[in-house]
CSV table of C-alpha atoms and ligand atoms in Angstrom, one decimal:
chain,number,residue,atom,x,y,z
A,1319,MET,CA,156.7,191.6,-11.9
A,1320,HIS,CA,153.1,191.4,-13.4
A,1321,SER,CA,152.6,188.7,-15.4
A,1322,ILE,CA,151.4,190.8,-18.7
A,1323,LEU,CA,147.7,188.7,-19.3
A,1324,ALA,CA,145.3,190.4,-17.4
A,1325,SER,CA,142.2,189.4,-15.6
A,1326,THR,CA,140.3,189.9,-19.1
A,1327,ASP,CA,142.5,187.5,-20.6
A,1328,TYR,CA,140.4,184.4,-19.1
A,1329,THR,CA,137.4,185.9,-19.4
A,1330,SER,CA,136.4,187.4,-22.2
A,1331,PRO,CA,134.4,185.9,-25.3
A,1332,GLU,CA,136.4,188.2,-27.7
A,1333,VAL,CA,140.2,187.3,-26.4
A,1334,LEU,CA,138.3,182.7,-27.3
A,1335,VAL,CA,137.6,183.9,-30.1
A,1336,GLY,CA,140.6,185.5,-31.4
A,1337,GLU,CA,142.5,182.3,-29.6
A,1338,GLU,CA,140.5,179.5,-31.7
A,1339,ARG,CA,141.9,181.4,-35.0
A,1340,ARG,CA,145.1,182.9,-34.0
A,1341,LEU,CA,146.1,178.8,-32.6
A,1342,PHE,CA,143.7,176.1,-31.9
A,1343,ARG,CA,143.0,177.3,-35.8
A,1344,ARG,CA,146.7,177.5,-36.9
A,1345,LEU,CA,149.3,175.3,-34.5
A,1346,TRP,CA,149.3,171.4,-34.1
A,1347,ILE,CA,147.0,169.8,-32.2
A,1348,LEU,CA,147.6,166.9,-30.9
A,1349,ALA,CA,144.1,164.5,-32.1
A,1350,GLY,CA,145.4,161.0,-29.6
A,1351,PHE,CA,146.9,158.1,-30.0
A,1352,ARG,CA,148.2,156.5,-32.6
A,1353,SER,CA,147.7,152.6,-31.6
A,1354,LEU,CA,143.4,153.5,-30.7
A,1355,LEU,CA,143.2,154.6,-34.9
A,1356,ASP,CA,145.0,151.2,-36.1
A,1357,ALA,CA,141.3,149.0,-37.1
A,1358,PRO,CA,140.1,149.4,-39.7
A,1359,ASP,CA,137.7,153.0,-39.7
A,1360,ALA,CA,139.1,153.0,-36.0
A,1361,PHE,CA,137.6,157.3,-35.5
A,1362,VAL,CA,138.2,159.4,-33.4
A,1363,THR,CA,136.5,162.9,-32.3
A,1364,HIS,CA,137.8,166.3,-31.6
A,1365,ARG,CA,136.1,169.7,-31.7
A,1366,ILE,CA,139.6,171.6,-32.8
A,1367,GLY,CA,139.7,175.9,-32.2
A,1368,GLY,CA,135.4,175.6,-33.0
A,1369,ILE,CA,135.1,172.9,-34.9
A,1370,PRO,CA,134.3,170.0,-35.1
A,1371,VAL,CA,137.1,167.5,-36.4
A,1372,VAL,CA,137.5,163.9,-37.7
A,1373,VAL,CA,140.5,161.2,-38.0
A,1374,GLN,CA,139.3,158.4,-39.7
A,1375,ASN,CA,141.9,155.1,-40.4
A,1376,THR,CA,140.4,155.0,-44.1
A,1377,ALA,CA,142.0,152.0,-47.1
A,1378,ASP,CA,144.0,154.9,-48.1
A,1379,GLY,CA,145.2,155.1,-44.0
A,1380,LEU,CA,144.9,157.5,-41.4
A,1381,LYS,CA,142.7,160.8,-42.8
A,1382,ALA,CA,141.9,163.9,-40.8
A,1383,PHE,CA,138.6,165.8,-42.1
A,1384,VAL,CA,136.0,168.4,-40.9
A,1385,ASN,CA,133.1,166.3,-38.3
A,1386,GLN,CA,130.4,168.2,-40.7
A,1387,CYS,CA,128.3,166.4,-43.5
A,1388,ALA,CA,128.2,168.5,-46.9
A,1389,HIS,CA,124.8,168.0,-47.2
A,1390,ARG,CA,123.4,169.6,-44.2
A,1391,GLN,CA,126.6,170.2,-41.5
A,1392,SER,CA,125.1,166.8,-39.3
A,1393,PRO,CA,128.5,165.2,-38.0
A,1394,VAL,CA,129.1,162.0,-39.8
A,1395,GLN,CA,131.1,160.3,-36.4
A,1396,ASN,CA,129.3,161.3,-33.6
A,1397,ALA,CA,131.1,159.0,-30.2
A,1398,ASP,CA,134.8,160.8,-29.1
A,1399,PHE,CA,136.0,157.6,-30.5
A,1400,GLY,CA,134.9,154.1,-33.0
A,1401,GLN,CA,134.4,152.3,-35.6
A,1402,ARG,CA,132.3,152.6,-37.7
A,1403,ARG,CA,132.7,153.8,-41.7
A,1404,LEU,CA,132.3,157.5,-42.8
A,1405,ALA,CA,129.1,157.6,-43.1
A,1406,CYS,CA,126.8,160.0,-42.1
A,1407,PRO,CA,124.0,159.5,-39.1
A,1408,TYR,CA,121.1,161.6,-40.7
A,1409,HIS,CA,120.6,160.5,-43.9
A,1410,GLY,CA,123.0,158.0,-45.0
A,1411,TRP,CA,125.1,160.0,-47.5
A,1412,VAL,CA,128.6,157.7,-48.0
A,1413,TYR,CA,132.1,159.0,-47.8
A,1414,ASP,CA,135.0,156.9,-49.8
A,1415,ASP,CA,138.5,157.5,-47.7
A,1416,ALA,CA,139.3,160.5,-49.6
A,1417,GLY,CA,135.8,162.5,-47.9
A,1418,ARG,CA,134.6,163.0,-51.7
A,1419,VAL,CA,130.9,161.6,-51.6
A,1420,LYS,CA,130.6,158.2,-53.3
A,1421,SER,CA,126.7,158.2,-52.8
A,1422,VAL,CA,123.7,159.4,-52.1
A,1423,PRO,CA,121.2,157.1,-51.5
A,1424,GLY,CA,117.6,157.8,-52.9
A,1425,ASN,CA,119.8,159.9,-54.9
A,1426,GLU,CA,117.4,159.8,-57.8
A,1427,ALA,CA,114.1,159.7,-56.0
A,1428,ASN,CA,114.9,162.7,-53.5
A,1429,TYR,CA,117.6,164.8,-55.0
A,1430,GLY,CA,117.9,164.5,-58.0
A,1431,PHE,CA,121.9,165.4,-58.0
A,1432,ALA,CA,123.4,164.5,-61.5
A,1433,ALA,CA,126.4,162.7,-61.1
A,1434,GLY,CA,128.8,165.4,-61.7
A,1435,THR,CA,127.1,167.3,-58.7
A,1436,ILE,CA,127.7,164.7,-56.5
A,1437,ALA,CA,131.4,164.6,-57.3
A,1438,THR,CA,131.8,168.4,-56.2
A,1439,LEU,CA,130.8,167.3,-52.7
A,1440,HIS,CA,133.2,166.0,-49.7
A,1441,LEU,CA,134.1,166.2,-46.5
A,1442,LYS,CA,137.2,168.7,-46.5
A,1443,PRO,CA,140.4,167.5,-45.3
A,1444,VAL,CA,142.3,168.8,-42.9
A,1445,ALA,CA,146.1,168.2,-42.9
A,1446,LEU,CA,147.8,165.5,-40.2
A,1447,ARG,CA,150.7,164.6,-39.7
A,1448,VAL,CA,152.0,161.0,-37.1
A,1449,VAL,CA,154.9,162.0,-34.2
A,1450,GLY,CA,155.2,158.3,-33.1
A,1451,GLY,CA,152.5,157.1,-31.5
A,1452,LEU,CA,150.0,160.3,-32.1
A,1453,VAL,CA,148.6,162.1,-34.2
A,1454,PHE,CA,148.4,165.3,-35.1
A,1455,VAL,CA,146.5,167.3,-36.8
A,1456,ASN,CA,146.3,170.9,-38.4
A,1457,LEU,CA,142.8,173.5,-39.4
A,1458,ASP,CA,145.1,176.0,-41.3
A,1459,SER,CA,144.5,176.0,-45.0
A,1460,ASP,CA,148.9,176.0,-45.5
A,1461,PRO,CA,149.2,174.6,-42.1
A,1462,MET,CA,153.3,175.7,-41.2
A,1463,PRO,CA,156.0,173.4,-41.7
A,1464,ILE,CA,155.8,171.2,-37.8
A,1465,ASP,CA,159.5,172.0,-36.1
A,1466,GLU,CA,158.4,175.3,-37.1
A,1467,GLN,CA,156.0,174.6,-33.4
A,1468,PHE,CA,158.6,172.0,-31.6
A,1469,HIS,CA,161.9,172.4,-32.2
A,1470,GLY,CA,163.7,168.8,-33.7
A,1471,PRO,CA,165.0,167.5,-30.2
A,1472,PHE,CA,161.4,167.6,-28.8
A,1473,LEU,CA,160.0,165.2,-31.7
A,1474,GLU,CA,162.6,163.3,-31.6
A,1475,ARG,CA,161.4,162.4,-27.3
A,1476,LEU,CA,157.5,162.4,-28.8
A,1477,GLU,CA,158.5,159.4,-31.5
A,1478,ALA,CA,160.4,157.4,-28.9
A,1479,VAL,CA,158.4,158.2,-25.6
A,1480,THR,CA,154.9,157.5,-27.6
A,1481,GLY,CA,155.8,154.5,-30.2
A,1482,VAL,CA,156.2,152.0,-27.1
A,1483,VAL,CA,152.7,152.9,-26.8
A,1484,GLY,CA,149.7,150.2,-27.3
A,1485,ASP,CA,146.6,149.5,-27.5
A,1486,ASP,CA,145.4,149.3,-23.8
A,1487,ALA,CA,143.6,151.9,-23.3
A,1488,LEU,CA,141.0,154.0,-20.8
A,1489,PHE,CA,139.5,157.6,-22.6
A,1490,ALA,CA,137.8,159.8,-20.1
A,1491,LYS,CA,136.7,163.2,-19.8
A,1492,PHE,CA,134.9,165.9,-17.7
A,1493,ASP,CA,134.4,169.2,-17.4
A,1494,GLY,CA,135.7,172.2,-15.9
A,1495,ALA,CA,134.9,176.1,-14.9
A,1496,TYR,CA,137.9,177.1,-15.9
A,1497,ASN,CA,139.5,178.8,-18.2
A,1498,TRP,CA,141.9,176.8,-21.1
A,1499,LYS,CA,145.6,178.2,-19.8
A,1500,LEU,CA,144.6,178.1,-16.3
A,1501,ASN,CA,145.6,174.2,-16.8
A,1502,PHE,CA,148.8,174.8,-19.1
A,1503,GLU,CA,150.0,177.3,-17.2
A,1504,ASN,CA,149.3,174.5,-14.3
A,1505,VAL,CA,151.1,171.8,-15.5
A,1506,ILE,CA,154.2,173.8,-15.8
A,1507,ASP,CA,153.7,175.8,-12.3
A,1508,TRP,CA,155.7,172.6,-10.1
A,1509,ASN,CA,156.0,174.6,-7.6
A,1510,HIS,CA,152.3,174.2,-6.7
A,1511,VAL,CA,152.2,170.5,-6.0
A,1512,PRO,CA,154.1,170.6,-2.8
A,1513,PHE,CA,151.0,172.1,-2.0
A,1514,VAL,CA,148.2,171.2,-3.5
A,1515,HIS,CA,148.8,167.8,-4.3
A,1516,ALA,CA,150.7,167.4,-0.4
A,1517,SER,CA,149.2,164.8,0.4
A,1518,SER,CA,148.7,162.2,-3.2
A,1519,PHE,CA,151.2,163.0,-5.8
A,1520,ALA,CA,154.1,165.1,-3.8
A,1521,SER,CA,154.5,162.4,-1.3
A,1522,LEU,CA,155.7,160.4,-4.2
A,1523,MET,CA,158.1,162.9,-5.0
A,1524,PRO,CA,161.5,163.2,-3.6
A,1525,THR,CA,162.3,166.1,-5.0
A,1526,LEU,CA,158.8,168.2,-4.2
A,1527,ARG,CA,158.8,167.0,-1.3
A,1528,PRO,CA,158.8,170.4,1.2
A,1529,ALA,CA,162.6,171.3,2.2
A,1530,ALA,CA,163.5,171.3,5.9
A,1531,PRO,CA,164.6,174.5,7.2
A,1532,GLY,CA,168.4,175.5,6.7
A,1533,GLU,CA,168.3,172.8,3.7
A,1534,ARG,CA,166.9,174.5,0.9
A,1535,PRO,CA,167.9,176.0,-1.8
A,1536,ALA,CA,169.0,179.3,-3.2
A,1537,SER,CA,166.3,180.4,-5.5
A,1538,PRO,CA,167.8,180.8,-9.1
A,1539,PRO,CA,168.6,184.2,-10.1
A,1540,PRO,CA,165.4,186.2,-12.2
A,1541,VAL,CA,165.5,186.2,-15.6
A,1542,PRO,CA,165.0,189.7,-17.5
A,1543,ASP,CA,161.4,190.4,-19.9
A,1544,ASP,CA,163.8,190.8,-22.5
A,1545,ALA,CA,166.4,188.0,-22.3
A,1546,ILE,CA,162.6,185.8,-21.9
A,1547,GLU,CA,162.5,184.6,-26.0
A,1548,ASP,CA,159.7,184.6,-27.4
A,1549,ASP,CA,160.3,181.5,-29.1
A,1550,LEU,CA,157.2,179.0,-29.3
A,1551,ARG,CA,159.1,176.3,-30.0
A,1552,GLU,CA,160.4,176.5,-26.3
A,1553,LEU,CA,157.1,176.0,-24.9
A,1554,SER,CA,157.2,172.4,-26.0
A,1555,TYR,CA,159.9,170.6,-23.7
A,1556,GLU,CA,160.7,167.8,-21.7
A,1557,ALA,CA,160.4,167.2,-18.2
A,1558,ARG,CA,161.7,164.6,-15.8
A,1559,ALA,CA,161.7,164.3,-11.9
A,1560,PRO,CA,162.4,160.8,-9.9
A,1561,PHE,CA,159.3,159.2,-8.5
A,1562,ASP,CA,158.6,156.9,-5.9
A,1563,PHE,CA,156.7,154.8,-7.9
A,1564,GLN,CA,156.8,149.8,-6.3
A,1565,ALA,CA,157.7,148.5,-9.4
A,1566,TRP,CA,154.7,145.6,-10.1
A,1567,PRO,CA,155.7,141.9,-11.9
A,1568,TRP,CA,152.8,143.9,-14.8
A,1569,HIS,CA,155.2,146.4,-15.5
A,1570,GLU,CA,157.2,143.4,-16.7
A,1571,ALA,CA,154.9,142.6,-20.1
A,1572,VAL,CA,154.9,146.5,-21.4
A,1573,GLU,CA,156.8,148.2,-23.8
A,1574,ARG,CA,158.6,150.6,-21.4
A,1575,CYS,CA,160.0,154.3,-22.2
A,1576,THR,CA,161.7,155.2,-18.9
A,1577,GLU,CA,163.1,153.9,-15.5
A,1578,THR,CA,160.7,152.6,-13.1
A,1579,GLY,CA,161.2,155.5,-10.9
A,1580,GLU,CA,161.4,157.4,-13.3
A,1581,TYR,CA,158.0,160.8,-13.3
A,1582,LEU,CA,157.6,162.1,-17.1
A,1583,ASN,CA,156.1,165.3,-18.9
A,1584,LEU,CA,156.8,166.1,-22.8
A,1585,PHE,CA,154.9,169.2,-22.1
A,1586,ILE,CA,153.3,170.3,-25.9
A,1587,TYR,CA,151.9,173.9,-26.5
A,1588,PRO,CA,149.0,174.8,-26.6
A,1589,ASN,CA,147.2,172.5,-24.6
A,1590,VAL,CA,148.7,168.8,-23.3
A,1591,ASN,CA,150.5,167.8,-21.3
A,1592,TYR,CA,152.0,164.1,-21.8
A,1593,VAL,CA,152.2,162.3,-18.9
A,1594,VAL,CA,154.8,158.5,-18.9
A,1595,MET,CA,154.2,157.0,-15.5
A,1596,ALA,CA,157.1,154.1,-14.4
A,1597,GLY,CA,158.2,154.2,-17.5
A,1598,VAL,CA,155.1,151.6,-18.5
A,1599,VAL,CA,151.3,154.0,-18.2
A,1600,HIS,CA,151.4,157.1,-20.7
A,1601,LEU,CA,148.7,160.1,-20.1
A,1602,ILE,CA,147.5,162.2,-22.5
A,1603,GLN,CA,146.1,165.3,-20.7
A,1604,GLN,CA,143.2,167.5,-23.3
A,1605,PHE,CA,142.4,171.3,-21.6
A,1606,CYS,CA,139.8,172.1,-24.3
A,1607,PRO,CA,139.1,175.4,-24.4
A,1608,ILE,CA,134.4,175.6,-24.9
A,1609,THR,CA,133.9,179.1,-23.3
A,1610,PRO,CA,135.9,181.9,-21.5
A,1611,ASP,CA,135.3,179.6,-17.9
A,1612,ARG,CA,134.8,176.3,-19.4
A,1613,THR,CA,137.1,173.9,-20.7
A,1614,GLU,CA,136.5,170.6,-21.1
A,1615,VAL,CA,139.7,167.9,-19.4
A,1616,ARG,CA,140.3,164.7,-22.4
A,1617,LEU,CA,142.1,161.8,-20.8
A,1618,THR,CA,143.4,158.6,-22.5
A,1619,MET,CA,145.7,156.4,-20.6
A,1620,ALA,CA,147.9,153.4,-22.3
A,1621,LEU,CA,149.4,151.3,-21.7
A,1622,GLY,CA,153.3,150.1,-23.2
A,1623,ARG,CA,152.3,148.0,-26.3
A,1624,ARG,CA,151.7,143.9,-24.3
A,1625,LYS,CA,154.7,142.3,-24.7
A,1626,GLN,CA,152.7,138.9,-23.4
A,1627,ARG,CA,149.3,138.6,-21.8
A,1628,LEU,CA,148.5,140.9,-19.6
A,1629,PRO,CA,144.9,140.4,-18.7
A,1630,ALA,CA,144.1,142.3,-15.4
A,1631,ALA,CA,144.7,145.6,-18.1
A,1632,PRO,CA,141.5,147.2,-18.0
A,1633,ALA,CA,142.1,147.1,-14.0
A,1634,ILE,CA,145.3,148.5,-14.3
A,1635,LEU,CA,144.3,151.2,-16.0
A,1636,TRP,CA,141.2,151.5,-14.1
A,1637,GLY,CA,143.2,152.2,-11.5
A,1638,GLN,CA,145.3,154.5,-12.2
A,1639,LEU,CA,142.7,156.0,-14.1
A,1640,LYS,CA,141.0,156.7,-11.3
A,1641,ALA,CA,143.8,158.1,-9.2
A,1642,GLU,CA,145.2,160.5,-11.6
A,1643,LYS,CA,141.7,161.7,-12.0
A,1644,ARG,CA,141.8,162.1,-7.6
A,1645,VAL,CA,144.7,164.6,-8.1
A,1646,ILE,CA,143.5,167.2,-11.0
A,1647,ASP,CA,140.3,167.2,-8.6
A,1648,GLU,CA,142.4,168.8,-6.4
A,1649,ASP,CA,143.9,171.2,-9.3
A,1650,VAL,CA,140.3,171.7,-11.2
A,1651,ALA,CA,138.9,172.9,-7.5
A,1652,VAL,CA,142.4,175.9,-7.4
A,1653,PHE,CA,141.7,176.3,-11.7
A,1654,GLU,CA,137.2,176.8,-10.4
A,1655,GLY,CA,137.8,179.4,-7.3
A,1656,LEU,CA,140.8,181.6,-8.8
A,1657,GLN,CA,138.3,181.6,-12.3
A,1658,ARG,CA,135.5,182.7,-9.8
A,1659,GLY,CA,137.2,185.3,-8.9
A,1660,PHE,CA,137.6,186.8,-11.4
A,1661,HIS,CA,136.2,190.6,-12.1
A,1662,ASP,CA,136.9,194.3,-13.8
A,1663,GLY,CA,139.3,194.9,-10.7
A,1664,THR,CA,141.4,192.0,-10.3
A,1665,PRO,CA,145.2,192.6,-10.0
A,1666,ARG,CA,147.4,191.4,-12.6
A,1667,ALA,CA,150.0,187.8,-10.8
A,1668,TYR,CA,152.9,188.6,-10.1
A,1669,HIS,CA,155.2,186.1,-10.6
A,1670,GLY,CA,159.1,185.3,-9.4
A,1671,ALA,CA,162.0,184.0,-10.7
A,1672,TYR,CA,160.8,180.5,-11.4
A,1673,GLU,CA,158.2,181.9,-13.2
A,1674,TYR,CA,160.5,182.4,-16.2
A,1675,ARG,CA,158.7,179.1,-18.3
A,1676,LEU,CA,154.8,181.0,-17.6
A,1677,ARG,CA,155.8,184.4,-19.0
A,1678,ARG,CA,157.6,183.4,-22.0
A,1679,VAL,CA,154.2,181.3,-22.7
A,1680,ALA,CA,152.4,184.7,-21.5
A,1681,LYS,CA,154.7,186.6,-24.5
A,1682,VAL,CA,154.7,183.9,-27.3
A,1683,TYR,CA,150.8,183.6,-26.7
A,1684,ARG,CA,150.9,187.1,-27.1
A,1685,ARG,CA,152.8,187.9,-30.5
A,1686,LEU,CA,150.1,184.8,-31.7
A,1687,MET,CA,148.0,186.8,-30.6
A,1688,GLU,CA,148.8,190.0,-32.2
A,1689,ALA,CA,149.7,188.4,-35.5
A,1690,ALA,CA,147.8,189.6,-38.1
B,160,FES,S1,123.6,165.3,-43.3
B,160,FES,FE1,124.7,164.4,-43.7
B,160,FES,S2,123.3,162.9,-45.1
B,160,FES,FE2,122.3,164.8,-44.2
B,161,FE2,FE1,148.6,169.8,-9.5
């Protein structure tokens, strides 16, 4: 069965503009771990659907705004993460907890704004929702209820799994020369693991080792296209697999959410793979489109909440992130080769039975992209 997506869906600037408007500015998009925003004035910045966003911990709780100053549109916060009051670095305008302009330095001498004028100036607010240990934002002026995007039991799993995340964390980001959709399609495609990650990840995954001839399970029956639901909520789901993790003594120092020998994925449509390793290492992988053939990959790795002192936390996280990056690089090499090959005569992907989840993603994607 051919995919309903064509290579132009992965290369066209017009398609990306549609995705920004119809997916990234309409859906609930993960902003990051709540635990990293616990301190007063802690913030994280993002670019969602082409729009810069800041999530800031104010005295009035977590708030999200379009990260553009009401004066001349400079970002109010520049770093990916930080701790700094809401004040624009360009000409020093200061904002209050609701994003309203609180002070304009040198107003009388330079601007001459009446107090009533200043009272009308503010940052554009963005909807925000905390789910367990995660912060989601939605750029729509009339955001869809979050349970129209995610099934209730999935939201409950997100709450339970991420509720244990602590504030030991590392963040890294890099650009890859490929379309963001290839990344989401890949994380839900377990069949690539024994091939792409044969000497890294796959060796630790007993259920994914290449089967010996004769012990291959029969392939699942194909799911006819009209039996594939186009329910957005079906695109976010949980997968668990046994994994040969070694149990380290430090595992007992942090709160856990699964058994040691388990690898857990929470796929969060449209652009997140949430991973928990051994129940104690949490990883957010975000695939953020920059151009049709450029994706920013944001990795935030965190440990479960500390139950006792863990001075080695930074070293542990660094080792884990390096190992993870090696695995991701194996995927990126595939995506970049695939993307480079796209041209106007590229045929559509040809799917087998196990790829019905990819077909479901494409079906919902088409529906969202075609919605008025
Ligand atoms: S652009 Fe922000 S103070 Fe001027
Ligand atoms: Fe992979």
